[in-house]
XYZ file of C-alpha atoms in Angstrom:
656
model
C -32.929 -3.092 1.052
C -30.606 -5.525 -0.733
C -32.546 -8.724 -1.484
C -29.427 -10.903 -1.362
C -28.593 -9.650 2.157
C -32.244 -10.051 3.128
C -32.222 -13.730 2.141
C -28.886 -14.306 3.903
C -30.231 -12.962 7.195
C -33.394 -15.081 6.951
C -31.182 -18.139 6.474
C -29.459 -17.512 9.813
C -32.352 -16.159 11.855
C -34.266 -17.792 14.674
C -37.942 -16.841 14.448
C -40.546 -16.796 17.183
C -44.211 -16.276 16.196
C -45.970 -13.950 18.630
C -49.478 -13.810 17.150
C -51.488 -14.296 13.967
C -54.677 -12.301 13.576
C -57.413 -11.896 11.013
C -59.227 -8.559 11.116
C -61.710 -6.598 9.085
C -63.584 -3.324 9.163
C -66.416 -2.002 7.067
C -66.220 0.635 4.394
C -66.456 4.203 5.648
C -65.175 3.287 9.118
C -62.782 5.583 10.953
C -59.062 5.357 10.269
C -57.138 2.592 12.032
C -53.792 3.589 13.526
C -51.564 0.874 14.981
C -48.015 0.890 16.317
C -46.429 -2.490 15.723
C -45.218 -4.159 18.955
C -42.891 -6.426 16.958
C -41.832 -7.130 13.394
C -44.909 -7.891 11.297
C -46.354 -8.850 7.937
C -49.775 -7.514 6.951
C -51.466 -9.409 4.102
C -54.501 -7.750 2.489
C -57.149 -10.401 1.799
C -59.757 -8.082 0.334
C -60.083 -4.370 -0.266
C -58.088 -1.464 -1.593
C -57.220 2.029 -0.485
C -54.405 3.971 1.078
C -52.328 3.513 4.177
C -49.598 5.423 5.956
C -46.428 3.627 6.968
C -44.563 5.950 9.332
C -46.412 8.899 7.801
C -45.543 7.937 4.190
C -48.646 7.257 2.095
C -48.927 4.095 -0.030
C -51.705 2.549 -2.094
C -52.703 -1.057 -1.454
C -55.026 -3.631 -3.004
C -55.899 -7.281 -2.550
C -52.829 -9.491 -1.991
C -50.606 -6.536 -1.041
C -48.024 -7.448 1.597
C -46.758 -4.793 4.001
C -43.770 -5.387 6.275
C -42.780 -3.241 9.233
C -40.422 -3.419 12.186
C -41.106 -2.933 15.850
C -42.355 0.603 16.458
C -43.548 1.162 12.895
C -46.809 3.106 12.831
C -49.317 1.821 10.272
C -52.466 3.824 9.649
C -55.178 2.455 7.353
C -57.107 5.396 5.991
C -60.863 5.451 5.585
C -61.957 3.268 2.637
C -65.244 3.051 0.782
C -65.207 -0.749 0.635
C -64.761 -3.339 3.363
C -61.192 -4.283 4.232
C -59.977 -7.675 5.440
C -56.405 -8.646 6.296
C -54.093 -11.031 8.134
C -51.453 -9.773 10.562
C -48.423 -11.891 11.537
C -46.404 -10.632 14.502
C -42.982 -12.194 14.979
C -39.570 -11.518 16.466
C -36.186 -12.663 15.207
C -32.641 -13.062 16.440
C -29.507 -14.359 14.759
C -28.837 -17.975 15.647
C -25.682 -18.420 17.716
C -22.840 -18.584 17.079
C -23.236 -15.910 14.394
C -20.255 -14.855 12.308
C -18.956 -11.321 12.629
C -19.961 -10.500 9.068
C -23.563 -11.463 9.855
C -23.587 -9.369 13.004
C -22.233 -6.419 11.036
C -24.845 -6.973 8.321
C -27.593 -7.139 10.935
C -26.377 -3.886 12.445
C -26.157 -2.197 9.045
C -29.416 -3.298 7.459
C -31.699 -5.146 9.848
C -34.126 -6.750 7.412
C -36.557 -7.656 10.176
C -37.113 -4.028 11.102
C -37.320 -2.501 7.635
C -40.522 -1.296 6.022
C -41.574 -2.292 2.527
C -44.650 -3.058 0.415
C -44.851 -5.818 -2.191
C -47.598 -7.165 -4.447
C -46.794 -10.813 -5.356
C -47.262 -11.980 -8.919
C -48.756 -15.277 -7.701
C -50.587 -14.590 -4.426
C -52.421 -17.936 -4.160
C -49.607 -20.004 -2.514
C -49.057 -17.209 -0.006
C -52.765 -16.946 0.782
C -53.191 -20.724 1.179
C -50.287 -21.115 3.599
C -51.363 -18.083 5.577
C -54.910 -19.381 5.906
C -53.577 -22.696 7.230
C -51.250 -20.887 9.642
C -54.158 -18.877 11.046
C -56.351 -21.974 11.560
C -53.581 -23.890 13.314
C -52.659 -20.886 15.460
C -56.263 -20.610 16.646
C -56.160 -24.163 18.037
C -53.583 -23.006 20.598
C -51.690 -26.289 21.068
C -47.920 -26.627 21.243
C -47.786 -28.981 18.261
C -50.010 -26.654 16.251
C -47.783 -23.679 17.094
C -44.737 -25.671 16.024
C -46.485 -26.378 12.724
C -47.236 -22.650 12.348
C -43.560 -21.877 12.728
C -42.678 -24.402 10.018
C -45.373 -23.007 7.735
C -44.151 -19.449 8.362
C -40.675 -20.346 7.073
C -42.340 -21.822 3.973
C -44.448 -18.690 3.591
C -41.385 -16.432 3.790
C -39.548 -18.712 1.364
C -42.392 -18.357 -1.157
C -42.390 -14.580 -0.777
C -38.612 -14.310 -1.209
C -38.663 -16.759 -4.116
C -41.186 -14.608 -5.956
C -39.118 -11.507 -5.301
C -35.982 -13.277 -6.509
C -37.633 -14.831 -9.558
C -38.960 -11.484 -10.718
C -35.653 -9.795 -9.922
C -37.321 -6.985 -8.011
C -36.581 -5.276 -4.747
C -39.352 -4.501 -2.276
C -40.319 -0.854 -2.022
C -37.744 0.824 0.187
C -38.921 2.749 3.224
C -38.420 6.458 3.432
C -34.889 6.885 4.860
C -35.815 9.957 6.884
C -38.700 8.228 8.651
C -36.486 5.216 9.267
C -33.803 7.510 10.700
C -36.280 9.256 12.989
C -37.496 5.961 14.378
C -33.911 4.743 14.817
C -33.103 7.870 16.821
C -36.197 7.462 18.969
C -35.266 3.863 19.768
C -31.521 4.443 20.286
C -31.294 8.032 21.567
C -29.512 6.899 24.744
C -26.725 5.211 22.770
C -23.720 6.701 20.944
C -24.959 7.733 17.491
C -22.819 9.130 14.689
C -24.038 10.379 11.344
C -22.234 7.527 9.606
C -23.807 4.928 11.873
C -27.267 6.401 11.355
C -26.825 6.494 7.578
C -25.709 2.854 7.527
C -28.652 1.814 9.677
C -31.158 3.302 7.229
C -29.327 2.411 4.015
C -28.546 5.992 3.054
C -25.531 8.296 2.914
C -24.586 10.966 5.459
C -24.949 13.697 2.852
C -28.387 12.546 1.680
C -29.642 12.123 5.218
C -28.427 15.582 6.238
C -30.164 17.097 3.213
C -33.448 15.341 4.060
C -33.374 16.664 7.628
C -32.691 20.187 6.385
C -35.339 20.226 3.660
C -38.176 18.397 5.388
C -37.633 19.204 9.059
C -35.652 22.458 8.827
C -33.057 21.070 11.222
C -30.003 18.812 11.281
C -29.634 15.220 12.498
C -27.617 16.432 15.485
C -30.210 19.023 16.469
C -33.046 16.543 16.151
C -31.197 14.083 18.390
C -30.643 16.841 20.944
C -34.352 17.583 20.900
C -35.262 13.961 21.575
C -32.770 13.722 24.415
C -33.742 17.031 25.984
C -37.465 16.247 25.949
C -36.851 12.852 27.503
C -34.512 14.427 30.060
C -37.165 16.991 30.968
C -39.686 14.221 31.578
C -37.253 12.467 33.917
C -36.326 15.715 35.648
C -39.923 16.701 36.361
C -41.455 13.331 37.141
C -38.678 11.436 38.944
C -36.158 12.109 41.686
C -33.255 10.815 39.608
C -29.900 12.588 39.961
C -28.469 14.624 37.101
C -25.898 11.890 36.556
C -28.604 9.224 36.252
C -30.629 11.388 33.863
C -27.517 12.106 31.810
C -26.744 8.405 31.393
C -30.398 7.605 30.680
C -30.502 9.997 27.719
C -27.056 9.236 26.325
C -24.647 11.732 27.876
C -21.418 10.871 29.697
C -21.873 12.843 32.902
C -24.035 15.293 34.786
C -21.922 18.339 33.936
C -22.071 17.813 30.185
C -25.799 17.139 30.422
C -26.335 20.236 32.586
C -24.596 22.507 30.073
C -26.629 21.117 27.200
C -29.855 21.440 29.168
C -29.065 25.087 29.914
C -28.282 25.746 26.242
C -31.573 24.203 25.192
C -33.997 25.455 27.865
C -32.201 28.618 28.962
C -31.646 27.556 32.583
C -29.828 24.843 34.480
C -31.846 21.700 35.300
C -32.164 22.612 38.974
C -33.218 26.211 38.302
C -35.636 25.145 35.589
C -37.295 22.582 37.840
C -37.489 25.012 40.751
C -38.992 27.758 38.581
C -41.752 25.436 37.437
C -42.322 24.200 40.958
C -42.553 27.765 42.253
C -45.037 28.594 39.518
C -47.018 25.497 40.540
C -47.282 24.204 37.029
C -45.693 21.539 34.905
C -45.352 21.987 31.167
C -47.214 19.978 28.598
C -44.466 18.360 26.602
C -44.981 17.451 22.949
C -42.461 14.663 22.771
C -40.330 14.013 19.733
C -40.083 10.456 21.022
C -43.803 10.025 20.530
C -44.244 11.781 17.184
C -42.394 12.568 13.988
C -44.067 15.714 12.657
C -41.633 18.359 13.828
C -42.768 21.924 13.230
C -40.316 24.395 11.757
C -39.468 26.378 14.846
C -36.254 27.957 16.077
C -35.947 25.998 19.302
C -32.870 23.996 18.502
C -29.542 25.293 19.698
C -25.961 24.245 19.234
C -24.080 22.833 22.191
C -20.594 22.901 23.602
C -18.587 19.719 23.669
C -17.826 19.259 27.341
C -14.348 17.777 27.212
C -12.734 17.091 23.899
C -10.261 14.691 25.484
C -12.479 12.788 27.878
C -15.347 12.058 25.536
C -13.578 11.383 22.299
C -15.613 8.258 21.695
C -18.393 7.476 19.303
C -19.936 10.599 20.692
C -22.565 11.045 23.367
C -24.112 12.686 20.518
C -23.330 13.493 16.798
C -19.748 14.585 16.651
C -19.303 15.839 13.121
C -21.017 17.242 10.054
C -19.797 15.152 7.125
C -21.569 16.901 4.309
C -19.944 19.548 2.173
C -21.803 22.829 1.688
C -24.997 22.434 -0.276
C -25.435 23.387 -3.913
C -27.093 26.628 -2.855
C -24.148 27.380 -0.605
C -21.708 26.706 -3.439
C -23.662 28.987 -5.781
C -23.652 31.715 -3.142
C -19.895 31.310 -2.823
C -19.405 31.589 -6.574
C -21.626 34.645 -6.688
C -19.637 36.266 -3.871
C -16.332 35.596 -5.629
C -17.733 36.946 -8.895
C -18.849 40.191 -7.247
C -15.481 40.484 -5.512
C -13.672 40.034 -8.818
C -15.854 42.603 -10.554
C -15.341 45.183 -7.826
C -11.552 44.752 -7.730
C -11.123 45.769 -11.345
C -7.561 45.554 -12.659
C -5.811 46.801 -9.549
C -3.534 43.768 -9.559
C -3.438 41.949 -12.858
C -0.539 39.739 -11.859
C -2.511 38.321 -8.973
C -5.471 37.602 -11.218
C -3.420 35.119 -13.209
C -2.913 32.893 -10.167
C -5.266 30.505 -8.417
C -5.049 32.449 -5.157
C -8.210 33.814 -3.526
C -8.872 37.512 -4.011
C -7.471 39.731 -1.239
C -8.900 43.100 -0.328
C -6.709 46.206 -0.764
C -6.666 46.749 2.991
C -5.432 43.212 3.563
C -2.737 43.708 0.962
C -1.573 46.927 2.568
C -1.468 45.301 5.976
C 0.495 42.389 4.602
C 3.080 44.747 3.142
C 3.556 46.259 6.579
C 3.838 42.961 8.427
C 7.499 42.522 9.404
C 7.174 38.836 10.438
C 5.853 37.437 7.184
C 8.554 35.920 4.947
C 6.590 37.163 1.948
C 5.380 40.471 3.336
C 5.117 42.068 -0.085
C 2.820 39.343 -1.420
C -0.925 38.968 -1.117
C -0.722 35.238 -0.369
C 1.698 32.694 1.007
C 1.921 28.956 0.416
C 2.129 26.744 3.481
C 2.490 22.982 3.775
C -0.321 21.201 5.617
C -1.610 17.659 6.078
C -3.982 18.436 3.189
C -1.114 19.485 0.910
C 0.176 22.931 0.009
C -2.425 25.649 0.594
C -2.335 29.318 -0.367
C -3.391 31.534 2.499
C -3.574 35.330 2.832
C -0.260 36.902 3.763
C -2.000 38.890 6.470
C -5.479 37.436 7.044
C -8.081 39.943 8.194
C -11.219 37.826 8.598
C -10.315 34.590 10.362
C -12.807 31.939 11.428
C -11.477 29.423 13.955
C -13.019 26.338 15.527
C -11.865 25.008 18.935
C -8.311 26.441 18.710
C -9.577 29.855 19.768
C -7.006 30.787 22.384
C -4.006 30.008 20.185
C -5.248 32.414 17.507
C -6.213 35.071 20.039
C -2.821 34.835 21.785
C -1.194 35.655 18.436
C -3.061 38.993 18.420
C -5.605 37.938 15.804
C -9.216 38.741 16.680
C -11.392 36.225 14.781
C -14.642 37.262 13.089
C -16.241 33.920 13.948
C -15.544 31.238 16.543
C -17.106 28.031 17.822
C -19.038 28.353 21.070
C -16.971 29.507 24.041
C -17.222 27.503 27.244
C -18.444 29.580 30.175
C -15.535 30.606 32.356
C -12.939 30.241 29.592
C -9.885 32.448 30.008
C -10.727 34.335 26.816
C -14.506 34.454 27.299
C -14.565 38.224 27.794
C -12.357 38.976 24.792
C -14.594 36.953 22.485
C -17.954 38.031 23.904
C -18.770 40.197 20.853
C -17.462 37.748 18.230
C -19.965 35.780 16.132
C -20.568 32.323 17.672
C -20.952 29.501 15.167
C -22.185 26.646 17.318
C -20.276 23.637 18.587
C -16.855 23.249 17.002
C -17.761 19.885 15.474
C -20.916 21.144 13.729
C -20.475 24.822 12.929
C -22.860 26.072 10.252
C -21.264 26.508 6.786
C -24.018 28.949 5.858
C -23.242 31.257 8.783
C -19.507 31.011 8.128
C -20.040 31.924 4.480
C -21.996 35.018 5.528
C -18.932 36.220 7.496
C -16.888 36.355 4.265
C -13.758 34.823 5.854
C -10.382 34.933 4.149
C -9.010 32.097 6.317
C -10.601 29.207 8.240
C -8.749 27.153 10.873
C -10.297 23.804 11.827
C -9.355 20.925 14.170
C -10.672 17.852 12.315
C -10.961 16.169 8.953
C -14.745 16.358 9.151
C -14.842 20.101 9.715
C -12.279 20.555 6.956
C -14.434 18.655 4.478
C -17.486 20.700 5.449
C -15.830 24.118 5.113
C -12.844 24.038 2.763
C -14.825 25.237 -0.272
C -15.750 28.497 1.461
C -12.250 29.959 1.881
C -8.653 28.774 2.333
C -9.009 26.242 5.151
C -6.175 24.901 7.298
C -6.559 21.651 9.194
C -4.533 21.615 12.417
C -3.966 17.978 13.520
C -3.487 19.140 17.104
C -3.868 15.674 18.639
C -0.629 14.622 16.961
C 1.218 17.778 18.030
C 2.750 19.085 21.188
C 1.430 22.442 22.337
C 4.608 24.122 21.043
C 4.293 22.458 17.634
C 0.634 23.455 17.386
C 1.201 27.115 18.235
C 4.245 27.273 15.959
C 2.199 25.873 13.082
C -0.699 28.277 13.669
C 1.849 31.085 13.877
C 3.128 30.044 10.448
C -0.423 30.013 9.088
C -1.040 33.531 10.387
C 2.362 34.864 9.370
C 3.403 35.283 13.008
C 6.133 32.684 13.445
C 8.310 34.935 15.569
C 5.457 35.850 17.875
C 4.552 32.176 18.309
C 8.107 31.395 19.400
C 8.074 34.344 21.794
C 4.808 33.160 23.347
C 6.248 29.835 24.427
C 9.567 31.336 25.440
C 7.641 33.568 27.828
C 5.449 30.689 28.989
C 8.410 28.441 29.775
C 10.054 31.273 31.660
C 6.869 31.696 33.716
C 6.785 27.938 34.367
C 10.343 28.007 35.721
C 9.531 31.008 37.896
C 6.418 29.227 39.187
C 8.356 26.051 39.980
C 10.851 28.111 41.932
C 8.050 29.699 44.002
C 6.484 26.317 44.706
C 9.874 24.837 45.591
C 10.589 27.610 48.053
C 7.154 27.089 49.627
C 7.783 23.373 50.021
C 4.949 22.457 47.637
C 6.608 21.365 44.388
C 7.382 17.865 45.680
C 3.916 17.327 47.152
C 1.359 15.132 45.375
C -1.686 16.496 43.570
C -4.901 14.777 42.478
C -7.393 16.188 39.980
C -10.981 15.040 40.467
C -14.496 15.608 39.197
C -17.959 14.321 40.065
C -19.285 12.797 43.262
C -23.040 12.484 42.777
C -22.941 8.753 42.168
C -20.681 8.112 45.166
C -17.654 7.986 42.913
C -15.084 10.409 41.593
C -13.434 10.640 38.215
C -9.692 10.910 38.900
C -7.487 12.282 36.118
C -4.864 9.762 34.992
C -3.237 11.609 32.095
C -1.369 14.780 31.200
C -3.830 15.331 28.342
C -7.152 15.149 30.144
C -7.804 18.849 30.675
C -8.855 20.045 34.149
C -5.364 21.562 34.571
C -3.595 18.230 34.080
C -1.219 19.532 31.415
C -0.032 22.425 33.575
C 0.279 20.369 36.763
C 1.698 17.086 35.495
C 3.571 18.141 32.350
C 4.845 21.694 32.730
C 5.185 21.976 36.516
C 6.246 18.322 36.665
C 4.301 17.637 39.847
C 3.255 14.103 40.765
C 0.029 12.328 41.666
C -0.252 9.608 44.330
C 1.614 6.462 43.265
C -1.511 4.473 42.414
C -2.486 7.032 39.773
C 1.006 8.278 38.779
C 1.780 4.898 37.228
C -1.068 5.423 34.802
C -0.085 9.035 34.080
C 3.441 7.895 33.177
C 2.154 5.378 30.616
C -0.913 7.196 29.266
C -0.718 8.104 25.584
C -3.922 10.129 25.472
C -6.812 11.235 27.625
C -7.468 8.934 30.534
C -9.390 8.988 33.784
C -10.531 6.475 36.342
C -13.823 6.223 38.184
C -13.063 5.620 41.863
C -15.627 4.795 44.536
C -15.665 6.818 47.744
C -14.671 3.747 49.762
C -11.147 3.738 48.272
C -10.919 7.382 47.198
C -8.413 8.227 49.957
C -5.811 6.072 48.202
C -6.117 8.293 45.118
C -6.043 11.572 47.028
C -2.873 13.646 46.987
C -1.603 16.216 49.439
C -3.617 18.722 47.406
C -6.797 18.088 45.414
C -8.027 20.198 42.528
C -11.711 19.539 41.968
C -13.364 20.621 38.711
C -16.235 22.924 39.670
C -19.416 23.778 37.813
C -23.018 24.670 38.484
C -24.965 21.707 39.831
C -21.971 19.642 40.947
C -22.422 17.338 43.911
C -22.476 19.036 47.314
C -20.147 16.957 49.463
C -19.814 19.318 52.425
C -21.593 16.859 54.724
C -20.271 13.616 53.283
C -18.342 11.792 56.044
C -16.035 9.829 53.729
C -15.189 12.855 51.620
C -14.512 14.990 54.698
C -12.263 12.316 56.201
C -9.736 12.684 53.369
C -6.738 14.634 54.792
C -6.539 17.167 51.931
C -10.238 17.953 52.323
C -10.215 17.978 56.113
C -7.141 20.245 56.286
C -8.285 22.805 53.700
C -6.168 21.745 50.747
C -9.184 21.085 48.505
C -8.946 23.630 45.674
C -11.647 24.250 43.092
C -10.841 25.013 39.472
C -13.586 26.269 37.171
C -14.449 23.772 34.463
C -14.509 26.429 31.743
C -11.070 27.749 32.701
C -9.558 24.248 32.647
C -11.353 23.006 29.522
C -9.041 24.356 26.809
C -5.366 23.546 26.240
C -4.362 26.503 24.041
C -1.480 28.785 25.042
C -3.842 31.554 26.165
C -5.648 29.163 28.521
C -2.453 27.438 29.697
C -1.108 30.804 30.841
C -4.283 31.545 32.790
C -4.402 28.039 34.261
C -0.768 28.283 35.365
C -1.427 31.556 37.194
C -4.534 30.201 38.904
C -3.020 26.866 39.918
C 0.142 28.360 41.376
C -1.736 31.112 43.236
C -4.186 28.548 44.655
C -1.405 26.264 45.860
C 0.533 29.099 47.476
C -2.602 30.349 49.243
C -3.594 26.918 50.586
C -2.563 25.604 54.031
C 0.787 23.815 54.029
C 1.143 20.093 54.630
C 2.220 19.455 58.211
């Protein structure tokens, strides 16, 4: 806690005193455990011993001052001598209008919710004012309470003056405990690692290390645990819809929540609830919301990111790992390289004088035989990337790829490790035996290192920073590329430029053939809507060519149109976009054909009168497209989506 910032916030805060108490208990009495209902100061009048502040032990003595925020758990351990103390409970808000810099400071380091312990050099002025405050508070009158408020400001001024005069900072709280409490209070809000680190006055790297060492987990996994346990409580003890539960625990929609729930508990929410109901028992749930002491158990699983386009916000959860591999990981890497160098002998002394990574003899032989590579007789090639020139294997044999799975697979490269594959993905079967690394935004560096990759392909700056020390790592800035540019670049990385060009030549030819079929069937000029949802009496209607759900194939490559009210937005959208539309006006957004994203647990609308009154639904032109199939936008998936969409349209009833 920065004392200067602390004083600044006190200068602009409005304070309301909630209660002032004087308590005591005799020596040898049982421990006292108390969860603060508001910000509080505890002043020890007499006694000494030990106390726990959010499970961190501290020693105290007469005149010690302990501060804690709302939700802080203070436990006074058994003492041999009698203990007497004052407790001031208060709440604070910034006085309006507050400047933006103050609001940002409050968000970053909320002094009124931090924990610290301080022993004043001159306790008498503090004790005298506090004694007067307690007497006046006990009288209960409005004037007396006003006087207490004035005295409290004087009391805080004295405390801060002593801190400032002695040029000392109060004892900082344990950042991990602070982070755990922050998660428990804000689990239903967007939380990033950077935001969490700022809130507790730490760094992302330090915080990640503390979670790993002390809890044997990661910040993201711990947040998932909190959310899943809270979601289970709501699922079992309320009749809330999956959408309502999803929003209540911090997820954007019922589908994303359902997938995460299944990953965590092994069954969909509905099946899990029914299985417990059939067994006539409800589980006893040790809640992470209610306690901090997390046992080291392998219950935490990685999750898929539902829709990279739709939810590219400050995450419904942690989006990225920002820490580089740990020291142990780096040492393991060095050790691996050393062994590799020792085993290779002097087979290629010219290569040993370069900075290029070692390449196995088999990789070298394969590279020599690769006709597409411009440097087929070399072990490595240099390519230009957004991170500068990078040397990559001429013919990589052990590729790890995150998110961009289908592009690599379409170029006839079978990865040794991939991020989790969405159920129903076009390439799900081909990658079923490949090592899964977790969600693409938080794949484990340790697991990737164990795969001994010779090339890593990543989709974000954060994943690049986390993995680039393991092996040559290429960042693909796919959001700034067209699909053709992305596949061409990945083809260059893999030494398959010609094959990449051929892939899109074939795809464009298939698109033209498909357009001809649809034109002949009288469908190409008909309107199409893409929708998802329905449980909350509203539908998400796609309003972009980059939203997923088949939008790129339908609106960009086939060039088909949506109803006018939504086509205007598609024409001007520069990224992912969708619109939530209530059932009352949904007909205006409904095209001649409707593709509805389908997934387990989606809303059953078969008996909904408004839904069934929509012409496309009533006349059998409602077409379902599996969420997993339509999730990715790689060339492998685009090909499969094109086939499915065209076949579905041709098989549907024609518009009269």
